[in-house]
PDB file of C-alpha atoms in Angstrom:
ATOM      1  CA  UNK I  43      -9.304 -31.419   0.766  1.00  0.00           C
ATOM      2  CA  UNK I  44      -7.964 -28.100  -0.325  1.00  0.00           C
ATOM      3  CA  UNK I  45      -6.872 -25.673   2.641  1.00  0.00           C
ATOM      4  CA  UNK I  46      -5.086 -22.437   2.996  1.00  0.00           C
ATOM      5  CA  UNK I  47      -4.061 -21.600   6.371  1.00  0.00           C
ATOM      6  CA  UNK I  48      -2.880 -18.060   7.069  1.00  0.00           C
ATOM      7  CA  UNK I  49      -0.875 -16.831  10.004  1.00  0.00           C
ATOM      8  CA  UNK I  50      -2.719 -14.969  12.614  1.00  0.00           C
ATOM      9  CA  UNK I  51      -3.242 -10.866  13.005  1.00  0.00           C
ATOM     10  CA  UNK I  52      -0.280  -8.608  13.144  1.00  0.00           C
ATOM     11  CA  UNK I  53      -0.080  -5.527  14.837  1.00  0.00           C
ATOM     12  CA  UNK I  54       3.163  -3.704  13.962  1.00  0.00           C
ATOM     13  CA  UNK I  55       4.605  -0.104  14.092  1.00  0.00           C
ATOM     14  CA  UNK I  56       4.836   2.365  11.179  1.00  0.00           C
ATOM     15  CA  UNK I  57       8.069   1.848   9.200  1.00  0.00           C
ATOM     16  CA  UNK I  58       8.484  -1.786  10.282  1.00  0.00           C
ATOM     17  CA  UNK I  59       8.089  -4.970   8.001  1.00  0.00           C
ATOM     18  CA  UNK I  60       5.626  -7.903   8.443  1.00  0.00           C
ATOM     19  CA  UNK I  61       5.848 -11.393   6.945  1.00  0.00           C
ATOM     20  CA  UNK I  62       2.707 -13.298   6.430  1.00  0.00           C
ATOM     21  CA  UNK I  63       2.078 -16.894   5.420  1.00  0.00           C
ATOM     22  CA  UNK I  64      -0.340 -18.986   3.678  1.00  0.00           C
ATOM     23  CA  UNK I  65       0.170 -22.651   4.397  1.00  0.00           C
ATOM     24  CA  UNK I  66      -1.460 -24.871   1.625  1.00  0.00           C
ATOM     25  CA  UNK I  67      -2.702 -28.314   1.718  1.00  0.00           C
ATOM     26  CA  UNK I  68      -4.751 -30.983  -0.013  1.00  0.00           C
ATOM     27  CA  UNK I  69      -3.255 -30.422  -3.302  1.00  0.00           C
ATOM     28  CA  UNK I  70      -0.113 -30.288  -5.241  1.00  0.00           C
ATOM     29  CA  UNK I  71       1.545 -26.730  -4.059  1.00  0.00           C
ATOM     30  CA  UNK I  72       3.680 -26.458  -7.358  1.00  0.00           C
ATOM     31  CA  UNK I  73       0.561 -26.935  -9.517  1.00  0.00           C
ATOM     32  CA  UNK I  74      -0.848 -23.608  -8.990  1.00  0.00           C
ATOM     33  CA  UNK I  75      -0.308 -20.288  -9.124  1.00  0.00           C
ATOM     34  CA  UNK I  76      -0.823 -18.380  -5.313  1.00  0.00           C
ATOM     35  CA  UNK I  77      -2.519 -14.991  -5.431  1.00  0.00           C
ATOM     36  CA  UNK I  78      -2.409 -12.215  -2.659  1.00  0.00           C
ATOM     37  CA  UNK I  79      -5.223  -9.918  -2.339  1.00  0.00           C
ATOM     38  CA  UNK I  80      -5.831  -6.996  -0.100  1.00  0.00           C
ATOM     39  CA  UNK I  81      -9.116  -5.931   1.583  1.00  0.00           C
ATOM     40  CA  UNK I  82      -9.162  -2.499   3.500  1.00  0.00           C
ATOM     41  CA  UNK I  83     -11.856  -2.126   5.909  1.00  0.00           C
ATOM     42  CA  UNK I  84     -15.305  -2.147   4.436  1.00  0.00           C
ATOM     43  CA  UNK I  85     -14.020  -1.585   0.809  1.00  0.00           C
ATOM     44  CA  UNK I  86     -13.389  -3.778  -2.167  1.00  0.00           C
ATOM     45  CA  UNK I  87     -10.644  -6.412  -3.304  1.00  0.00           C
ATOM     46  CA  UNK I  88      -7.309  -5.237  -4.547  1.00  0.00           C
ATOM     47  CA  UNK I  89      -4.959  -7.670  -6.288  1.00  0.00           C
ATOM     48  CA  UNK I  90      -1.405  -7.450  -4.905  1.00  0.00           C
ATOM     49  CA  UNK I  91       0.395  -9.920  -7.292  1.00  0.00           C
ATOM     50  CA  UNK I  92       0.745 -13.813  -7.744  1.00  0.00           C
ATOM     51  CA  UNK I  93       3.820 -16.549  -7.771  1.00  0.00           C
ATOM     52  CA  UNK I  94       4.395 -19.481  -9.290  1.00  0.00           C
ATOM     53  CA  UNK I  95       5.265 -21.970  -6.774  1.00  0.00           C
ATOM     54  CA  UNK I  96       6.795 -24.123  -9.089  1.00  0.00           C
ATOM     55  CA  UNK I  97       9.871 -21.650 -10.359  1.00  0.00           C
ATOM     56  CA  UNK I  98       8.973 -18.502  -7.945  1.00  0.00           C
ATOM     57  CA  UNK I  99       8.365 -16.866 -10.802  1.00  0.00           C
ATOM     58  CA  UNK I 100       6.172 -13.318  -9.500  1.00  0.00           C
ATOM     59  CA  UNK I 101       3.639 -11.099 -11.077  1.00  0.00           C
ATOM     60  CA  UNK I 102       3.121  -7.780  -9.361  1.00  0.00           C
ATOM     61  CA  UNK I 103       0.591  -5.356  -9.361  1.00  0.00           C
ATOM     62  CA  UNK I 104       2.476  -2.219 -10.392  1.00  0.00           C
ATOM     63  CA  UNK I 105       0.730  -0.292  -7.262  1.00  0.00           C
ATOM     64  CA  UNK I 106       2.643  -2.762  -4.849  1.00  0.00           C
ATOM     65  CA  UNK I 107       5.936  -3.009  -6.222  1.00  0.00           C
ATOM     66  CA  UNK I 108       8.087  -2.081  -3.575  1.00  0.00           C
ATOM     67  CA  UNK I 109       5.566  -2.698  -0.984  1.00  0.00           C
ATOM     68  CA  UNK I 110       4.948  -6.434  -1.209  1.00  0.00           C
ATOM     69  CA  UNK I 111       7.656  -9.107  -1.730  1.00  0.00           C
ATOM     70  CA  UNK I 112       6.455 -12.933  -2.590  1.00  0.00           C
ATOM     71  CA  UNK I 113       8.192 -16.116  -1.813  1.00  0.00           C
ATOM     72  CA  UNK I 114       7.427 -19.559  -1.314  1.00  0.00           C
ATOM     73  CA  UNK I 115       9.102 -22.153   0.528  1.00  0.00           C
ATOM     74  CA  UNK I 116       8.363 -25.710  -1.586  1.00  0.00           C
ATOM     75  CA  UNK I 117       9.435 -27.597   1.211  1.00  0.00           C
ATOM     76  CA  UNK I 118       6.569 -26.643   3.602  1.00  0.00           C
ATOM     77  CA  UNK I 119       4.019 -25.853   0.497  1.00  0.00           C
ATOM     78  CA  UNK I 120       3.899 -22.215   2.268  1.00  0.00           C
ATOM     79  CA  UNK I 121       3.114 -19.029   0.230  1.00  0.00           C
ATOM     80  CA  UNK I 122       4.833 -15.911   2.001  1.00  0.00           C
ATOM     81  CA  UNK I 123       3.897 -11.883   1.587  1.00  0.00           C
ATOM     82  CA  UNK I 124       6.289  -9.716   3.046  1.00  0.00           C
ATOM     83  CA  UNK I 125       5.262  -5.578   3.354  1.00  0.00           C
ATOM     84  CA  UNK I 126       7.685  -3.577   3.899  1.00  0.00           C
ATOM     85  CA  UNK I 127       7.627   0.202   5.447  1.00  0.00           C
ATOM     86  CA  UNK I 128       4.234  -0.053   6.473  1.00  0.00           C
ATOM     87  CA  UNK I 129       1.993   2.753   6.880  1.00  0.00           C
ATOM     88  CA  UNK I 130      -1.666   3.222   8.318  1.00  0.00           C
ATOM     89  CA  UNK I 131      -2.640   2.741   4.358  1.00  0.00           C
ATOM     90  CA  UNK I 132      -1.495  -0.848   4.704  1.00  0.00           C
ATOM     91  CA  UNK I 133      -3.878  -1.558   7.695  1.00  0.00           C
ATOM     92  CA  UNK I 134      -6.249  -4.219   5.966  1.00  0.00           C
ATOM     93  CA  UNK I 135      -7.077  -8.015   5.849  1.00  0.00           C
ATOM     94  CA  UNK I 136      -4.847  -9.828   3.213  1.00  0.00           C
ATOM     95  CA  UNK I 137      -5.845 -13.048   1.913  1.00  0.00           C
ATOM     96  CA  UNK I 138      -4.189 -15.554  -0.231  1.00  0.00           C
ATOM     97  CA  UNK I 139      -6.081 -17.298  -2.912  1.00  0.00           C
ATOM     98  CA  UNK I 140      -5.145 -20.565  -4.964  1.00  0.00           C
ATOM     99  CA  UNK I 141      -5.509 -19.631  -8.799  1.00  0.00           C
ATOM    100  CA  UNK I 142      -7.341 -22.490 -10.425  1.00  0.00           C
ATOM    101  CA  UNK I 143      -7.830 -23.579 -14.171  1.00  0.00           C
ATOM    102  CA  UNK I 144      -9.815 -20.110 -14.262  1.00  0.00           C
ATOM    103  CA  UNK I 145     -10.077 -17.770 -11.395  1.00  0.00           C
ATOM    104  CA  UNK I 146      -9.224 -17.884  -7.466  1.00  0.00           C
ATOM    105  CA  UNK I 147     -11.164 -21.141  -6.326  1.00  0.00           C
ATOM    106  CA  UNK I 148      -9.969 -21.407  -2.836  1.00  0.00           C
ATOM    107  CA  UNK I 149      -9.172 -18.831  -0.601  1.00  0.00           C
ATOM    108  CA  UNK I 150      -7.211 -18.415   3.183  1.00  0.00           C
ATOM    109  CA  UNK I 151      -9.366 -17.074   6.152  1.00  0.00           C
ATOM    110  CA  UNK I 152      -7.478 -13.767   5.604  1.00  0.00           C
ATOM    111  CA  UNK I 153      -4.807 -12.154   8.049  1.00  0.00           C
ATOM    112  CA  UNK I 154      -5.490  -8.996   9.835  1.00  0.00           C
ATOM    113  CA  UNK I 155      -2.441  -6.234   9.599  1.00  0.00           C
ATOM    114  CA  UNK I 156      -2.956  -3.159  12.042  1.00  0.00           C
ATOM    115  CA  UNK I 157      -0.469  -0.482  11.697  1.00  0.00           C
ATOM    116  CA  UNK I 158      -0.566   1.679  14.648  1.00  0.00           C
ATOM    117  CA  UNK I 159       2.153   3.308  17.009  1.00  0.00           C
TER     118      UNK I 159
ATOM    119  CA  UNK Y 135      -5.643  -1.082 -15.986  1.00  0.00           C
ATOM    120  CA  UNK Y 136      -9.186  -2.650 -16.432  1.00  0.00           C
ATOM    121  CA  UNK Y 137     -11.762  -0.866 -14.562  1.00  0.00           C
ATOM    122  CA  UNK Y 138     -14.763  -3.089 -13.414  1.00  0.00           C
ATOM    123  CA  UNK Y 139     -17.754  -1.161 -12.570  1.00  0.00           C
ATOM    124  CA  UNK Y 140     -20.569  -2.691 -10.734  1.00  0.00           C
ATOM    125  CA  UNK Y 141     -24.278  -1.676 -10.493  1.00  0.00           C
ATOM    126  CA  UNK Y 142     -26.368  -1.301  -8.300  1.00  0.00           C
ATOM    127  CA  UNK Y 143     -23.779  -0.926  -5.279  1.00  0.00           C
ATOM    128  CA  UNK Y 144     -27.015  -2.183  -2.881  1.00  0.00           C
ATOM    129  CA  UNK Y 145     -30.129  -4.109  -3.637  1.00  0.00           C
ATOM    130  CA  UNK Y 146     -32.792  -4.502  -0.880  1.00  0.00           C
ATOM    131  CA  UNK Y 147     -34.842  -7.992  -1.797  1.00  0.00           C
ATOM    132  CA  UNK Y 148     -37.450 -10.143  -0.154  1.00  0.00           C
ATOM    133  CA  UNK Y 149     -36.780 -13.726   0.036  1.00  0.00           C
ATOM    134  CA  UNK Y 150     -37.919 -15.487  -3.260  1.00  0.00           C
ATOM    135  CA  UNK Y 151     -37.118 -12.615  -5.532  1.00  0.00           C
ATOM    136  CA  UNK Y 152     -35.103 -12.592  -8.842  1.00  0.00           C
ATOM    137  CA  UNK Y 153     -32.187 -10.511  -8.381  1.00  0.00           C
ATOM    138  CA  UNK Y 154     -29.672  -9.189 -11.353  1.00  0.00           C
ATOM    139  CA  UNK Y 155     -26.852  -7.180 -10.994  1.00  0.00           C
ATOM    140  CA  UNK Y 156     -24.414  -5.608 -13.407  1.00  0.00           C
ATOM    141  CA  UNK Y 157     -20.562  -5.697 -14.246  1.00  0.00           C
ATOM    142  CA  UNK Y 158     -19.086  -3.746 -16.806  1.00  0.00           C
ATOM    143  CA  UNK Y 159     -15.376  -3.918 -17.766  1.00  0.00           C
ATOM    144  CA  UNK Y 160     -13.630  -0.906 -19.411  1.00  0.00           C
ATOM    145  CA  UNK Y 161     -11.945  -3.207 -21.948  1.00  0.00           C
ATOM    146  CA  UNK Y 162     -13.190  -6.819 -23.513  1.00  0.00           C
ATOM    147  CA  UNK Y 163     -12.796  -9.593 -21.127  1.00  0.00           C
ATOM    148  CA  UNK Y 164     -12.808 -12.315 -24.223  1.00  0.00           C
ATOM    149  CA  UNK Y 165      -9.764 -14.012 -25.480  1.00  0.00           C
ATOM    150  CA  UNK Y 166     -10.143 -14.369 -29.089  1.00  0.00           C
ATOM    151  CA  UNK Y 167      -7.795 -17.603 -29.338  1.00  0.00           C
ATOM    152  CA  UNK Y 168      -9.996 -19.667 -27.153  1.00  0.00           C
ATOM    153  CA  UNK Y 169     -13.404 -17.323 -27.001  1.00  0.00           C
ATOM    154  CA  UNK Y 170     -13.663 -17.710 -23.225  1.00  0.00           C
ATOM    155  CA  UNK Y 171     -14.572 -14.501 -21.301  1.00  0.00           C
ATOM    156  CA  UNK Y 172     -12.189 -14.247 -18.474  1.00  0.00           C
ATOM    157  CA  UNK Y 173     -14.375 -12.899 -15.979  1.00  0.00           C
ATOM    158  CA  UNK Y 174     -15.443 -14.096 -12.284  1.00  0.00           C
ATOM    159  CA  UNK Y 175     -17.761 -13.769  -9.670  1.00  0.00           C
ATOM    160  CA  UNK Y 176     -17.298 -13.710  -6.107  1.00  0.00           C
ATOM    161  CA  UNK Y 177     -19.762 -13.841  -2.852  1.00  0.00           C
ATOM    162  CA  UNK Y 178     -18.526 -12.428   0.450  1.00  0.00           C
ATOM    163  CA  UNK Y 179     -20.122 -12.739   3.589  1.00  0.00           C
ATOM    164  CA  UNK Y 180     -19.237 -10.351   6.744  1.00  0.00           C
ATOM    165  CA  UNK Y 181     -15.818 -11.797   8.075  1.00  0.00           C
ATOM    166  CA  UNK Y 182     -15.272 -14.424   5.532  1.00  0.00           C
ATOM    167  CA  UNK Y 183     -13.063 -14.747   2.361  1.00  0.00           C
ATOM    168  CA  UNK Y 184     -14.759 -14.541  -1.207  1.00  0.00           C
ATOM    169  CA  UNK Y 185     -15.916 -17.459  -2.610  1.00  0.00           C
ATOM    170  CA  UNK Y 186     -15.671 -18.371  -5.921  1.00  0.00           C
ATOM    171  CA  UNK Y 187     -19.251 -18.553  -7.620  1.00  0.00           C
ATOM    172  CA  UNK Y 188     -18.675 -18.302 -11.498  1.00  0.00           C
ATOM    173  CA  UNK Y 189     -15.844 -18.337 -13.707  1.00  0.00           C
ATOM    174  CA  UNK Y 190     -15.445 -17.982 -17.663  1.00  0.00           C
ATOM    175  CA  UNK Y 191     -18.372 -15.498 -17.231  1.00  0.00           C
ATOM    176  CA  UNK Y 192     -21.024 -18.429 -17.029  1.00  0.00           C
ATOM    177  CA  UNK Y 193     -19.413 -21.519 -15.661  1.00  0.00           C
ATOM    178  CA  UNK Y 194     -20.978 -22.366 -12.125  1.00  0.00           C
ATOM    179  CA  UNK Y 195     -18.311 -23.351  -9.585  1.00  0.00           C
ATOM    180  CA  UNK Y 196     -18.660 -26.895  -8.097  1.00  0.00           C
ATOM    181  CA  UNK Y 197     -21.164 -26.911  -5.590  1.00  0.00           C
ATOM    182  CA  UNK Y 198     -22.745 -23.515  -6.144  1.00  0.00           C
ATOM    183  CA  UNK Y 199     -26.506 -23.646  -6.352  1.00  0.00           C
ATOM    184  CA  UNK Y 200     -28.138 -23.619  -9.880  1.00  0.00           C
ATOM    185  CA  UNK Y 201     -30.180 -20.577  -8.884  1.00  0.00           C
ATOM    186  CA  UNK Y 202     -26.985 -18.578  -9.700  1.00  0.00           C
ATOM    187  CA  UNK Y 203     -26.426 -17.831 -13.168  1.00  0.00           C
ATOM    188  CA  UNK Y 204     -23.643 -15.762 -15.185  1.00  0.00           C
ATOM    189  CA  UNK Y 205     -24.016 -14.482 -18.387  1.00  0.00           C
ATOM    190  CA  UNK Y 206     -22.693 -11.744 -21.048  1.00  0.00           C
ATOM    191  CA  UNK Y 207     -19.676 -11.297 -23.222  1.00  0.00           C
ATOM    192  CA  UNK Y 208     -17.056  -9.197 -23.949  1.00  0.00           C
ATOM    193  CA  UNK Y 209     -17.516  -5.974 -21.784  1.00  0.00           C
ATOM    194  CA  UNK Y 210     -21.138  -6.410 -20.318  1.00  0.00           C
ATOM    195  CA  UNK Y 211     -21.760  -9.366 -17.755  1.00  0.00           C
ATOM    196  CA  UNK Y 212     -24.609 -10.011 -15.579  1.00  0.00           C
ATOM    197  CA  UNK Y 213     -25.031 -12.298 -12.107  1.00  0.00           C
ATOM    198  CA  UNK Y 214     -28.783 -13.578 -11.572  1.00  0.00           C
ATOM    199  CA  UNK Y 215     -30.157 -15.042  -8.312  1.00  0.00           C
ATOM    200  CA  UNK Y 216     -33.086 -16.775  -9.554  1.00  0.00           C
ATOM    201  CA  UNK Y 217     -34.938 -16.984  -6.086  1.00  0.00           C
ATOM    202  CA  UNK Y 218     -33.065 -15.384  -3.249  1.00  0.00           C
ATOM    203  CA  UNK Y 219     -32.394 -16.952   0.112  1.00  0.00           C
ATOM    204  CA  UNK Y 220     -31.673 -15.408   3.309  1.00  0.00           C
ATOM    205  CA  UNK Y 221     -28.244 -17.073   3.061  1.00  0.00           C
ATOM    206  CA  UNK Y 222     -27.465 -14.943  -0.193  1.00  0.00           C
ATOM    207  CA  UNK Y 223     -27.211 -12.061   1.645  1.00  0.00           C
ATOM    208  CA  UNK Y 224     -23.559 -10.915   0.947  1.00  0.00           C
ATOM    209  CA  UNK Y 225     -21.481  -8.806  -1.415  1.00  0.00           C
ATOM    210  CA  UNK Y 226     -20.879  -9.882  -4.709  1.00  0.00           C
ATOM    211  CA  UNK Y 227     -17.864  -8.862  -6.938  1.00  0.00           C
ATOM    212  CA  UNK Y 228     -16.880  -9.194 -10.475  1.00  0.00           C
ATOM    213  CA  UNK Y 229     -13.093  -9.894 -11.291  1.00  0.00           C
ATOM    214  CA  UNK Y 230     -11.058  -9.376 -14.483  1.00  0.00           C
ATOM    215  CA  UNK Y 231      -9.121 -12.587 -14.718  1.00  0.00           C
ATOM    216  CA  UNK Y 232      -8.031 -11.799 -18.430  1.00  0.00           C
ATOM    217  CA  UNK Y 233      -5.183  -9.019 -17.991  1.00  0.00           C
ATOM    218  CA  UNK Y 234      -2.565  -8.007 -15.508  1.00  0.00           C
ATOM    219  CA  UNK Y 235      -3.104  -6.207 -13.143  1.00  0.00           C
ATOM    220  CA  UNK Y 236      -5.969  -8.591 -11.772  1.00  0.00           C
ATOM    221  CA  UNK Y 237      -9.242  -6.072 -11.010  1.00  0.00           C
ATOM    222  CA  UNK Y 238     -12.092  -6.267  -9.158  1.00  0.00           C
ATOM    223  CA  UNK Y 239     -15.456  -4.290  -8.951  1.00  0.00           C
ATOM    224  CA  UNK Y 240     -16.466  -2.297  -6.132  1.00  0.00           C
ATOM    225  CA  UNK Y 241     -18.977  -4.844  -5.169  1.00  0.00           C
ATOM    226  CA  UNK Y 242     -23.076  -4.769  -4.971  1.00  0.00           C
ATOM    227  CA  UNK Y 243     -24.354  -5.296  -1.390  1.00  0.00           C
ATOM    228  CA  UNK Y 244     -27.352  -7.743  -1.337  1.00  0.00           C
ATOM    229  CA  UNK Y 245     -29.786  -6.749   1.448  1.00  0.00           C
ATOM    230  CA  UNK Y 246     -32.765  -8.016   3.060  1.00  0.00           C
ATOM    231  CA  UNK Y 247     -35.671  -5.474   2.685  1.00  0.00           C
TER     232      UNK Y 247
END
């Protein structure tokens, strides 16, 4: 069974960074791109970017360049996203989503990030 | 960026009704090489991640009930629920899977009348 297990909620101070994780199981981790998506409270979905776990190639939404850094640890089948220089605008739920043959076919449960002093 | 425009923003329905919602893209999502439309539909219930319903504009994801049907091509797409059930109350999003950056519509919220 394919599962994406994300790390727990984060409360961080403005200006700080946070790294959230997405541990994959039940499939070949290096065989599928991993996407990251932001959902601000009560709002729609924004694609942050994706990473190819096989070779580490990344594709970013220009809006999130400099804000998000995507990496993977193949040894633990885990994808990571680091968010930098956090502001209140970064408070949201962040999802990882596996890219299937077409579209995002499996999603993590989401990680809530709250930026507050 | 491709802008995805969904309408209506909300729909109030009774169980058993047929429902249709629209998604329009600012550029064609048709890949001329393989003639596939790179348009996906997701369902999101409160407190849950999105769930893939339809990809390639009209292919139902495994396990999705056949009351959900996707149609359309190019820039105009439709999601139809033939007979709404209580468990279908959710927000539905369309997504451009054709070009970077991937983009989502604002969603259509299905509510109970």
